mmCIF file of C-alpha atoms in Angstrom:
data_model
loop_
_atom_site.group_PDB
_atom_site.id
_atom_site.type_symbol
_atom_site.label_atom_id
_atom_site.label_comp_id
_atom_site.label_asym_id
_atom_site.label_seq_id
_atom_site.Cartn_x
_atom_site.Cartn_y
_atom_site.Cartn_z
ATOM 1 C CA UNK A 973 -3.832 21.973 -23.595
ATOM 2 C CA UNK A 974 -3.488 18.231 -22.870
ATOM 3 C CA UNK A 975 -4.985 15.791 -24.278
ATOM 4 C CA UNK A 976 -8.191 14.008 -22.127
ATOM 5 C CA UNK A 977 -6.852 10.748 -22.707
ATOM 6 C CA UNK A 978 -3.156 11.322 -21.093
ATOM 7 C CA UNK A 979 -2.840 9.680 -17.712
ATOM 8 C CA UNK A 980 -1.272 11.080 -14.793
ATOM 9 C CA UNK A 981 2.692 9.920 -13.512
ATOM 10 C CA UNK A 982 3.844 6.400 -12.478
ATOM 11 C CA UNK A 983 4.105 8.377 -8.532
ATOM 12 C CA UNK A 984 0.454 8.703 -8.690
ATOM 13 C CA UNK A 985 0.202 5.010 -8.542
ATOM 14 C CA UNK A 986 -0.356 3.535 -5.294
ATOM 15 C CA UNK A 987 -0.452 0.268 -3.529
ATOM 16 C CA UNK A 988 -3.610 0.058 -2.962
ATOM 17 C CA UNK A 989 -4.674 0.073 -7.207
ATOM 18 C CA UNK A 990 -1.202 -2.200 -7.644
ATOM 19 C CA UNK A 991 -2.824 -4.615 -5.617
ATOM 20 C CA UNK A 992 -5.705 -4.436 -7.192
ATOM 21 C CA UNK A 993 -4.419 -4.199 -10.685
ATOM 22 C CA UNK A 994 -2.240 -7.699 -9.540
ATOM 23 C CA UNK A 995 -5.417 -9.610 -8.841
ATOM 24 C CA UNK A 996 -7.283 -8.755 -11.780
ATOM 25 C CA UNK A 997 -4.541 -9.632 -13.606
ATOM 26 C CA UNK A 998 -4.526 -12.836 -12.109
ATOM 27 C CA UNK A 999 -8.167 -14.031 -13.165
ATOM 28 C CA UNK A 1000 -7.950 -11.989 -16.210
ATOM 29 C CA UNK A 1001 -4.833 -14.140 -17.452
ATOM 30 C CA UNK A 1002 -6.491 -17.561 -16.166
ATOM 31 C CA UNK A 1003 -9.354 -16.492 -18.207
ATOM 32 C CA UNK A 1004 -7.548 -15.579 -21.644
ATOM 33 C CA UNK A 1005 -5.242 -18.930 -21.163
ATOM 34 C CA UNK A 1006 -7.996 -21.127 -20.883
ATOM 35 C CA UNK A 1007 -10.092 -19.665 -24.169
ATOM 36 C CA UNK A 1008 -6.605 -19.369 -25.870
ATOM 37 C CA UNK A 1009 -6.084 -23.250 -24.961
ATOM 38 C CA UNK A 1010 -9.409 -24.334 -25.664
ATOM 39 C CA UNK A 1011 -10.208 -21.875 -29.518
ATOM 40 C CA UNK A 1012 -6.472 -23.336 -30.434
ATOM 41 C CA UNK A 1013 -6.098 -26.809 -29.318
ATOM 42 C CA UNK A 1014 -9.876 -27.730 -28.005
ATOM 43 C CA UNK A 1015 -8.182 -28.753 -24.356
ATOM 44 C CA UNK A 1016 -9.323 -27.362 -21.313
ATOM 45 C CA UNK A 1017 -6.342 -26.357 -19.255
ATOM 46 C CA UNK A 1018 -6.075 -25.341 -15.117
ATOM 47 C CA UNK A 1019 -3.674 -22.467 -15.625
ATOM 48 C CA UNK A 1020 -4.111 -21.387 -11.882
ATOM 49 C CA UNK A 1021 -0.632 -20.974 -10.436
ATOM 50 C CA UNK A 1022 -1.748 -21.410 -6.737
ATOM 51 C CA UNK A 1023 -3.572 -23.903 -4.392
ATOM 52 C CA UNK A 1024 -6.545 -21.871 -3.774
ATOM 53 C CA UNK A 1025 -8.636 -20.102 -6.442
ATOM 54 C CA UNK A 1026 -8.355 -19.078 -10.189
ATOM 55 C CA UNK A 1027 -5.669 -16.828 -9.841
ATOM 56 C CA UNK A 1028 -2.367 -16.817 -11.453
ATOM 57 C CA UNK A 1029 0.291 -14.771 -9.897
ATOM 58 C CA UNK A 1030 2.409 -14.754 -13.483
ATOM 59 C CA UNK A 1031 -0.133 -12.576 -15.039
ATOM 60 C CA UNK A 1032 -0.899 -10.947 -11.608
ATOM 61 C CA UNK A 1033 2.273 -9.839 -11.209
ATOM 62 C CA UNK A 1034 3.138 -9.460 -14.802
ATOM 63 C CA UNK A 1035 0.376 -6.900 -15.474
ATOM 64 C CA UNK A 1036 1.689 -4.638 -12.476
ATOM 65 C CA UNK A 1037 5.393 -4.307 -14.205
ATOM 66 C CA UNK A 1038 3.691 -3.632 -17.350
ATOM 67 C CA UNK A 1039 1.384 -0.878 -15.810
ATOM 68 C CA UNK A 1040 4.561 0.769 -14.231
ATOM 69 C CA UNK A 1041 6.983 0.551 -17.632
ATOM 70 C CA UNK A 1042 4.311 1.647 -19.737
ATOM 71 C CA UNK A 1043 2.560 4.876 -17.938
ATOM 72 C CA UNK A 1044 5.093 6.960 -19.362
ATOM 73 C CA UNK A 1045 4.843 5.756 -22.978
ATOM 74 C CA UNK A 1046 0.586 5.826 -22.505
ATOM 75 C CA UNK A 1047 0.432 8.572 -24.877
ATOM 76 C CA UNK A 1048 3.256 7.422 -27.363
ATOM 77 C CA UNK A 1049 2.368 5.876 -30.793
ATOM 78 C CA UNK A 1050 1.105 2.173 -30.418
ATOM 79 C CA UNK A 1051 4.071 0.712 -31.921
ATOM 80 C CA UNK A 1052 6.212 2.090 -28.977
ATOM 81 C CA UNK A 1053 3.776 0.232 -26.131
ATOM 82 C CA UNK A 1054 3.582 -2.871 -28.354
ATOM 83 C CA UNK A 1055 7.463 -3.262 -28.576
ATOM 84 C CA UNK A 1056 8.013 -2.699 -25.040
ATOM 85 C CA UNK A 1057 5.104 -4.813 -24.007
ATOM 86 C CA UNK A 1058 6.561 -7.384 -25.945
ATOM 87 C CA UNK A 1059 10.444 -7.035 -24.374
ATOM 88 C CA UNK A 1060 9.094 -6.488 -20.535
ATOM 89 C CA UNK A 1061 6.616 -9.711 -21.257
ATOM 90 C CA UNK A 1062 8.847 -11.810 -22.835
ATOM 91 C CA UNK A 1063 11.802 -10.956 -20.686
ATOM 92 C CA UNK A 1064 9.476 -10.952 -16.882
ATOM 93 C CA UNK A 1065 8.340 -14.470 -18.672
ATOM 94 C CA UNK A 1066 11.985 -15.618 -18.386
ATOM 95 C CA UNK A 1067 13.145 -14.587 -14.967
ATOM 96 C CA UNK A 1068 9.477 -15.844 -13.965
ATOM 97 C CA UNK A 1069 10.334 -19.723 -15.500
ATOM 98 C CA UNK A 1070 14.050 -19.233 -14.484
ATOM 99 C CA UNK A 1071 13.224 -18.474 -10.735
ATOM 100 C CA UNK A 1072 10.570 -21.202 -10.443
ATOM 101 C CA UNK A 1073 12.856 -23.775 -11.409
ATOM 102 C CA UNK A 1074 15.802 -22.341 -8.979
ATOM 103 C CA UNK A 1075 13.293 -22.384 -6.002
ATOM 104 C CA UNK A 1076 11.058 -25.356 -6.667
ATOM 105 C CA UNK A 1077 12.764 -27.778 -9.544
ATOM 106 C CA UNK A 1078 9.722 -27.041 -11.622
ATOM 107 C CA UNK A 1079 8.520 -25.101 -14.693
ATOM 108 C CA UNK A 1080 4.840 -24.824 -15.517
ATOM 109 C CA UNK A 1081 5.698 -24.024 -19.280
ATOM 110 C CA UNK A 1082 8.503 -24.861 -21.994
ATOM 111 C CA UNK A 1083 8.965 -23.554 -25.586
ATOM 112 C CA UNK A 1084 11.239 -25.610 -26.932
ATOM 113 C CA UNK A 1085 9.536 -26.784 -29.223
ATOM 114 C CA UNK A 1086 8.330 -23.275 -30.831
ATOM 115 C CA UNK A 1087 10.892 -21.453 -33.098
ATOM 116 C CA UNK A 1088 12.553 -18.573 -31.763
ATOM 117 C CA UNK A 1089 12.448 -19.472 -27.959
ATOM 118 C CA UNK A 1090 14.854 -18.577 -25.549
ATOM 119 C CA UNK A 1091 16.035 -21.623 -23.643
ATOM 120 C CA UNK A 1092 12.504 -22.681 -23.943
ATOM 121 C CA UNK A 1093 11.722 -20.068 -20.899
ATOM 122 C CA UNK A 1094 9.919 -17.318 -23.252
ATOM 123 C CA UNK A 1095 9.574 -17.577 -27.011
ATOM 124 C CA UNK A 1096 9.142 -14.522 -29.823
ATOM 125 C CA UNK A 1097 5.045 -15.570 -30.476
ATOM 126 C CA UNK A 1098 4.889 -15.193 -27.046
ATOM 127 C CA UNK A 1099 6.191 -12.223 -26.694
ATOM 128 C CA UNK A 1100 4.408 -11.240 -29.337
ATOM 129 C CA UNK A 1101 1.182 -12.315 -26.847
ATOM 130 C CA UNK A 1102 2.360 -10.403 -24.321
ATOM 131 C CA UNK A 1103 2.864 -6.987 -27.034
ATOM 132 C CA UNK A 1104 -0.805 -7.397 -27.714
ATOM 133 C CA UNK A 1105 -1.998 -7.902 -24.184
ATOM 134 C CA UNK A 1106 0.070 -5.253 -22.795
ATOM 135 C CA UNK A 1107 -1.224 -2.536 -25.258
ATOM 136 C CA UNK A 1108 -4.968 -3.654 -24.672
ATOM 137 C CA UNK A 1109 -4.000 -3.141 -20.978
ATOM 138 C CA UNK A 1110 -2.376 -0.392 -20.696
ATOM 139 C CA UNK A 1111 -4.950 1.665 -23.617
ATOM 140 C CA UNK A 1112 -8.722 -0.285 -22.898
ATOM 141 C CA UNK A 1113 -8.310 -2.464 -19.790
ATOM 142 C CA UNK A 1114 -6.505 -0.320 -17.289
ATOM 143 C CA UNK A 1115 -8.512 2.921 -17.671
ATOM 144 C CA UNK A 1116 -11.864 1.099 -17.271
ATOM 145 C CA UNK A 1117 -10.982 -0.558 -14.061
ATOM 146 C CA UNK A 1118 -9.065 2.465 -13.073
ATOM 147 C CA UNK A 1119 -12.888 4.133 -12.329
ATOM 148 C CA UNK A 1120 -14.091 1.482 -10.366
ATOM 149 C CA UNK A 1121 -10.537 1.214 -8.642
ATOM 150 C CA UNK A 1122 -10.452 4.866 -7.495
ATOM 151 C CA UNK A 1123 -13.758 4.875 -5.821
ATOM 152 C CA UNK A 1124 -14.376 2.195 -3.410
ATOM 153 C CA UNK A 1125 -15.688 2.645 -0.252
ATOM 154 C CA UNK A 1126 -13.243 3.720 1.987
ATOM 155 C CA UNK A 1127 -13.374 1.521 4.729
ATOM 156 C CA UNK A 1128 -14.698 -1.469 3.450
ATOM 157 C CA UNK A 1129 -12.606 -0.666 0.307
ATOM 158 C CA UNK A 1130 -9.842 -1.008 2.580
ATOM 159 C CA UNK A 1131 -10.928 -4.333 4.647
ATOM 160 C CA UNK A 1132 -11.035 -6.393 2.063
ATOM 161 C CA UNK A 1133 -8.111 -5.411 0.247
ATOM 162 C CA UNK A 1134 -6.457 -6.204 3.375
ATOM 163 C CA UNK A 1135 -8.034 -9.709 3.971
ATOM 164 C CA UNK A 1136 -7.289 -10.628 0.391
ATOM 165 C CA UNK A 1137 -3.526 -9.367 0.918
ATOM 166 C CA UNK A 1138 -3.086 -11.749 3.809
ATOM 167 C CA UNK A 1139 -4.753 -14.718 2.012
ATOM 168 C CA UNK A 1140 -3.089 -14.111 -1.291
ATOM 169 C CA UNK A 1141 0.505 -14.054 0.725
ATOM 170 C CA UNK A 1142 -0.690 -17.200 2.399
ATOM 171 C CA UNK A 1143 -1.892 -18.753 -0.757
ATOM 172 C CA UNK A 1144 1.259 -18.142 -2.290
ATOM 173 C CA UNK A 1145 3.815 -19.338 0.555
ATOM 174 C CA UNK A 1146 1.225 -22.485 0.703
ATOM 175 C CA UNK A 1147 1.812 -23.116 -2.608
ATOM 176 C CA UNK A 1148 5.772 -22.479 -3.333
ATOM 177 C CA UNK A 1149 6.268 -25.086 0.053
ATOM 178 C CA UNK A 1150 3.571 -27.709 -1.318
ATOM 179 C CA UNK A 1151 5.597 -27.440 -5.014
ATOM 180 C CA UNK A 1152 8.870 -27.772 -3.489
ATOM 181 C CA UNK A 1153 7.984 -30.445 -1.060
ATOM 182 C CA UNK A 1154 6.167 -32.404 -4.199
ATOM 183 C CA UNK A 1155 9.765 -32.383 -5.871
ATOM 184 C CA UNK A 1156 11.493 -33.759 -2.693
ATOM 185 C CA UNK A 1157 9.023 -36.547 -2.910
ATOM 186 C CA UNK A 1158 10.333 -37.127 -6.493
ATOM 187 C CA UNK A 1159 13.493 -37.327 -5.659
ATOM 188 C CA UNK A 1160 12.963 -39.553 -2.250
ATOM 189 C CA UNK A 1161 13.933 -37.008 0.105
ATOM 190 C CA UNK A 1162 11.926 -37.759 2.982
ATOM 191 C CA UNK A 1163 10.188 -35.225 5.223
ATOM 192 C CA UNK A 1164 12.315 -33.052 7.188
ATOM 193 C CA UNK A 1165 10.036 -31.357 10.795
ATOM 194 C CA UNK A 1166 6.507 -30.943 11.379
ATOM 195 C CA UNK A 1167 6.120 -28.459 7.968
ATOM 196 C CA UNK A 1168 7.299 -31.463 5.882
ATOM 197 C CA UNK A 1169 4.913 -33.994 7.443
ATOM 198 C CA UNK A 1170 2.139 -31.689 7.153
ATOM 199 C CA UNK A 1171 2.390 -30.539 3.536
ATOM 200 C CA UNK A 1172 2.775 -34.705 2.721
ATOM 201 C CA UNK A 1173 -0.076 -35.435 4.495
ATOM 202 C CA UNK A 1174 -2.292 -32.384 3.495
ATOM 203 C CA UNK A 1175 -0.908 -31.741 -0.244
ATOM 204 C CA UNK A 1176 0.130 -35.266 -1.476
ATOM 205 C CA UNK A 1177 1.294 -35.904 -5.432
ATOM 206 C CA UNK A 1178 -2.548 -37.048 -6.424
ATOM 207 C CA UNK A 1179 -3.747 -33.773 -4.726
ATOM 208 C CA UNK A 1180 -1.074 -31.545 -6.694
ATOM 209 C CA UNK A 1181 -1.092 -33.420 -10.163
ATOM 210 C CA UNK A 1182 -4.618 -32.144 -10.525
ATOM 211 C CA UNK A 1183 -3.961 -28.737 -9.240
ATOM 212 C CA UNK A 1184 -1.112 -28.109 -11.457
ATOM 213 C CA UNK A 1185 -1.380 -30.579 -14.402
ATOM 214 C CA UNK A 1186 0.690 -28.568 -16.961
ATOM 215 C CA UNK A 1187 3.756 -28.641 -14.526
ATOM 216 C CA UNK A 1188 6.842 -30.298 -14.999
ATOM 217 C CA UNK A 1189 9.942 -31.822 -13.200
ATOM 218 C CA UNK A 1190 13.254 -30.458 -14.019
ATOM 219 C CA UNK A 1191 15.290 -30.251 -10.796
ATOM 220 C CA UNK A 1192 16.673 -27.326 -9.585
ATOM 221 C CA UNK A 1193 19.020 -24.979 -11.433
#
């Protein structure tokens, strides 16, 4: 006989929960990052990684890879989840900082100065973070909202996943063109078409300084 606690396969997964899964992921990580700042260093950070709302798409979509990768394993010893929490954290961390920087000249975090970092893109405490978050998920977090997840009411269910789809999409295309455009400013390239004037004019440096305070100016890669 099984065990109760084993879940079902990685095809039972569909987009709807994903979604779902992706935006509490992206208030629960705003949440953790600003007790972790504030418990460690007494700071208040903005962690939100887009224009409009408390969301961060870095641990949005960060907790959907690790709820894929680690289905399989949900029923392996805890060491086996915590390891490969750690290496699909620590390495979606990477390509996360790495693709930022090659689309918008900017990273919103570097490690160098923390031992054991990778090209200051992801370090080995972390990882070690992302181990420990990714077991929590994947064992406490995951099943709970799981319940609620798999019972909403159809059609409304439905409508406002949908609404929140096209505003998250919008939120994030917003915000990649607003960070991007901020860099040209930088770097004195001026406005190129309507788009340019408009994200100057509606999303100027004062504007985006406050939104994204922890971000920094590298240049493309």
């Amino acid at each position: 006989m099984k065990k109760k606690c084993e879940r079902s396969s990685v095809s039972s997964i569909g987009f709807y929960k994903l979604f779902w899964v992706f935006m509490v992921g992206c208030v629960i990580g705003v949440a953790i990052e600003v007790f972790f700042s504030f418990v460690t260093t007494g700071r208040i950070v903005n962690p939100q990684g887009v224009i409009y709302g408390p969301f961060n798409p870095v641990y949005g979509f960060g907790v959907v890879f690790l709820t894929l990768l680690l289905y399989p394993v949900f029923n392996k010893q805890w060491y086996i989840i915590f390891i490969l929490s750690m290496v699909v954290g620590g390495g979606f961390e990477f390509l996360i900082s790495y693709l930022q920087q090659f689309s918008t000249g900017t990273v919103s975090w570097q490690y160098q100065q923390l031992p054991l970092n990778l090209y200051g893109r992801t370090s080995l405490i972390f990882s070690f973070y992302w181990g420990v978050l990714g077991f929590l998920w994947i064992k406490k977090i995951d099943p709970s909202i799981s319940m609620v997840i798999a019972k909403p009411p159809k059609k409304m269910g439905l409508i406002i996943t949908w609404i929140l789809i096209v505003f998250m999409i919008f939120n994030l295309t917003i915000s990649l063109l607003a960070v991007d455009r901020w860099e040209q400013r930088i770097n004195n390239i001026p406005a190129n078409g309507a788009v340019g004037v408009f994200l100057d004019k509606t999303y100027p440096n004062s504007v985006l300084e406050k939104i994204y305070p922890e971000m920094t100016h590298l240049g493309h890669t």
